[in-house]
mmCIF file of C-alpha atoms in Angstrom:
data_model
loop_
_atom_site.group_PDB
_atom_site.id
_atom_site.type_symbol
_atom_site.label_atom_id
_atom_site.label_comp_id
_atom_site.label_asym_id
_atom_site.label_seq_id
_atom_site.Cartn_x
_atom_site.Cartn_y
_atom_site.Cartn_z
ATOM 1 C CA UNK A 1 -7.809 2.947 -10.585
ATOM 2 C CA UNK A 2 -5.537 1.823 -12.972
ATOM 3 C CA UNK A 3 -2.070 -0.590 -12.002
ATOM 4 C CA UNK A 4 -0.533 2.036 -13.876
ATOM 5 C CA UNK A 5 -1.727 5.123 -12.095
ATOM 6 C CA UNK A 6 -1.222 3.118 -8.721
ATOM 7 C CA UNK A 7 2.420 3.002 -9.710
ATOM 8 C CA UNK A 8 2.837 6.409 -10.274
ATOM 9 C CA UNK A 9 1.165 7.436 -7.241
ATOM 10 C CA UNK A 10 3.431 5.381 -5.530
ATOM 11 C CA UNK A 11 6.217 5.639 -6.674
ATOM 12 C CA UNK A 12 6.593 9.835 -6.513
ATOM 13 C CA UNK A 13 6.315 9.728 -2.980
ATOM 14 C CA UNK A 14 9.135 10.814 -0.796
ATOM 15 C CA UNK A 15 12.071 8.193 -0.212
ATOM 16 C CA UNK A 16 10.376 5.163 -2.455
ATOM 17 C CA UNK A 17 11.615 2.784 -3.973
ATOM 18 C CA UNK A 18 9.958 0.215 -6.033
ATOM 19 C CA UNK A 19 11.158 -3.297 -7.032
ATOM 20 C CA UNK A 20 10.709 -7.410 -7.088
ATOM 21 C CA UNK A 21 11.614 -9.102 -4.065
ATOM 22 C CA UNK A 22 9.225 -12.253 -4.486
ATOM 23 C CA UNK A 23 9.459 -12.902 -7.804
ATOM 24 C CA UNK A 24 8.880 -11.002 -11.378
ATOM 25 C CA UNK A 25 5.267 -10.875 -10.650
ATOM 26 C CA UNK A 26 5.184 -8.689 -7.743
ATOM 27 C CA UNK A 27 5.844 -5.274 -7.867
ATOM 28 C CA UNK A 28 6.796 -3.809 -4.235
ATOM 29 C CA UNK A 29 7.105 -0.233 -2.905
ATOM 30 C CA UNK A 30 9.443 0.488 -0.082
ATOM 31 C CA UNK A 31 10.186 3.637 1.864
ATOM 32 C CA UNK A 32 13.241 3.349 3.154
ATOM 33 C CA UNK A 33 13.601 -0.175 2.876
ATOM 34 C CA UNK A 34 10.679 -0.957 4.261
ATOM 35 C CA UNK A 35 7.388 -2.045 2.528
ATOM 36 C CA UNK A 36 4.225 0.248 2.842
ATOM 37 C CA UNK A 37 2.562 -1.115 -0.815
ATOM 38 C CA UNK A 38 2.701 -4.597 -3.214
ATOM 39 C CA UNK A 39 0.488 -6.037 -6.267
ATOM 40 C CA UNK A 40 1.028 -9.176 -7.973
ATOM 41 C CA UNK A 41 0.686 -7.976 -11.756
ATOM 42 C CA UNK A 42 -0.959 -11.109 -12.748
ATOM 43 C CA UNK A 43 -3.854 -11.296 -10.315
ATOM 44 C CA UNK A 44 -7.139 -10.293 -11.957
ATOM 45 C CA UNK A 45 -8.874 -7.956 -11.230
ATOM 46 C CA UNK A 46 -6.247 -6.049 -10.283
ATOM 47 C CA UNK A 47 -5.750 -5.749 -6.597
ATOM 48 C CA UNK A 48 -2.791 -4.651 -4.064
ATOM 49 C CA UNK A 49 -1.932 -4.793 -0.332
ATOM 50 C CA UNK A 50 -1.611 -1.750 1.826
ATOM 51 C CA UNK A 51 -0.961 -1.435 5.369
ATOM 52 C CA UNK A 52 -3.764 -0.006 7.333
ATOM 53 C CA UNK A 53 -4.621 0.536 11.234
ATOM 54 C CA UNK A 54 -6.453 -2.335 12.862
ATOM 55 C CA UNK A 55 -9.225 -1.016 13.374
ATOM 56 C CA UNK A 56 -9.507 0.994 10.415
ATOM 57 C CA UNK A 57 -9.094 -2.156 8.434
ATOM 58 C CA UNK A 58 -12.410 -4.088 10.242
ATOM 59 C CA UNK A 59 -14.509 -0.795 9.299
ATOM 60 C CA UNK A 60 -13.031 -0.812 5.633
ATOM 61 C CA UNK A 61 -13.580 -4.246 5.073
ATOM 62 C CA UNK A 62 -17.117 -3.996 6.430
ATOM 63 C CA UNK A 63 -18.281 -0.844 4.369
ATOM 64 C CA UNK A 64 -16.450 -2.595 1.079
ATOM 65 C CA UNK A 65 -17.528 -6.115 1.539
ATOM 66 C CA UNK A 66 -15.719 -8.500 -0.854
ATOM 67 C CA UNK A 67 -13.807 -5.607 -2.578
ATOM 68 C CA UNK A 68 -11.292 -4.592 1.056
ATOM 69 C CA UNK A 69 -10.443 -8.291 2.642
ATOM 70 C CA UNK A 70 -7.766 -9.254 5.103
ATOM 71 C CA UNK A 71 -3.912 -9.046 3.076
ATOM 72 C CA UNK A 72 -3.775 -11.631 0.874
ATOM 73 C CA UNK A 73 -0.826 -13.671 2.390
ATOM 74 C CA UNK A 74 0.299 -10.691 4.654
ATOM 75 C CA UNK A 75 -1.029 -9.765 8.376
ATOM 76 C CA UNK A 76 -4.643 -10.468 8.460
ATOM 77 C CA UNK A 77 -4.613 -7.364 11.180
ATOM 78 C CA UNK A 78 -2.732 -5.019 9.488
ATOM 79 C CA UNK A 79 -2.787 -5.452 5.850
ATOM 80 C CA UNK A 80 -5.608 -4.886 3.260
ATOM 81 C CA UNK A 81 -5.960 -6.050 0.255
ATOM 82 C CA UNK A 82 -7.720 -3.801 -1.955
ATOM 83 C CA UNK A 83 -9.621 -4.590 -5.731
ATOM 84 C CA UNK A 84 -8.422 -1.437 -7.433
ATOM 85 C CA UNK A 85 -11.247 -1.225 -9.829
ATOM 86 C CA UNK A 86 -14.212 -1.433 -7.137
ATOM 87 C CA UNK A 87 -13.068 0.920 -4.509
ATOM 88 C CA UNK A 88 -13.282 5.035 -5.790
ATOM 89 C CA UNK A 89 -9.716 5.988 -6.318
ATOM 90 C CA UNK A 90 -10.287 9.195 -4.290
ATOM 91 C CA UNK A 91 -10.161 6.357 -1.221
ATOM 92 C CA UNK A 92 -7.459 4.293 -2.901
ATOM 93 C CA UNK A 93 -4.951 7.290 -3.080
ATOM 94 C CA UNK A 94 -5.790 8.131 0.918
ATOM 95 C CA UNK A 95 -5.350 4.144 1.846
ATOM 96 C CA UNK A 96 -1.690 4.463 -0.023
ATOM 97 C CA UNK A 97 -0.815 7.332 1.914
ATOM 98 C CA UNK A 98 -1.826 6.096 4.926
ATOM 99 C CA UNK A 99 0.354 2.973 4.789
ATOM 100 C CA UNK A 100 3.255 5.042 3.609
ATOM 101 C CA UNK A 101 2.713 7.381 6.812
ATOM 102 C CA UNK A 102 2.316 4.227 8.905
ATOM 103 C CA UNK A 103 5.203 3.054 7.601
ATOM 104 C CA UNK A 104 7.574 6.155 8.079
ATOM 105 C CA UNK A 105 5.799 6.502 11.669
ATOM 106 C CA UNK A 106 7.346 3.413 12.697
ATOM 107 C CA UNK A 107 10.789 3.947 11.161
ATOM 108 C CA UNK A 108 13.530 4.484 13.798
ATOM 109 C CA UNK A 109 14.509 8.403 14.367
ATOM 110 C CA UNK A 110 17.575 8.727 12.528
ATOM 111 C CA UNK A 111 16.225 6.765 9.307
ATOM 112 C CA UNK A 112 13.198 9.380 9.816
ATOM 113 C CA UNK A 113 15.509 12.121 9.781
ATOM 114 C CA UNK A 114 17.781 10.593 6.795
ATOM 115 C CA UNK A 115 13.844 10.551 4.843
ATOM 116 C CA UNK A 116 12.930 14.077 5.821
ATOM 117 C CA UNK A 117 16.620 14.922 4.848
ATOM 118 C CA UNK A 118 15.779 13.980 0.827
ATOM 119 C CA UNK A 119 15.384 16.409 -1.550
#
């Protein structure tokens, strides 16, 4: 996958936002303020961070050795950071969704609501 197409991906999903808290370098998605997906768009290859579960994570990492590693300079538990070129994007696209749905999971109820509530 492309940083391009990872950006669109991204970035139609329900509620997001995208934008450069840390610098012009990193681009971040949000979902109602709250971070589910970053890359820093000069790291080569290209590579981003996605939240995953725990133990989802240790089984990723194992089966994609070298190309899913503990979040670069995020939660070694909870964050992957994934080489977009050497993972099949059919698996990229359900990784993103599954941090945005972790994400909105742990949003509080009315925020939830507010989310659902967009058109």
């Amino acid at each position: 996958m492309h940083i391009e197409a990872f950006r669109e991906y991204c970035i139609v999903k329900k509620g997001v936002t995208e934008g450069f808290p840390f610098g012009a370098d990193v681009l971040v998605f949000k979902v109602m303020n709250k971070m589910f997906a970053l890359t820093a768009l000069d790291r080569l290859p290209p590579q981003v961070n996605l939240k995953c579960d725990p133990e989802w994570a240790v089984e990723l990492r194992e089966a994609y050795d070298g190309h899913i590693i503990p979040g670069y300079h995020m939660n070694k538990n909870t964050w992957n950071t994934v080489y977009l070129q050497q993972v099949p994007e059919k698996l990229i696209r359900e990784l993103i969704d599954h941090s945005y749905d972790l994400i909105v999971a742990g949003l509080p109820k009315k925020t939830r609501q507010a989310l659902e509530d967009l058109e």
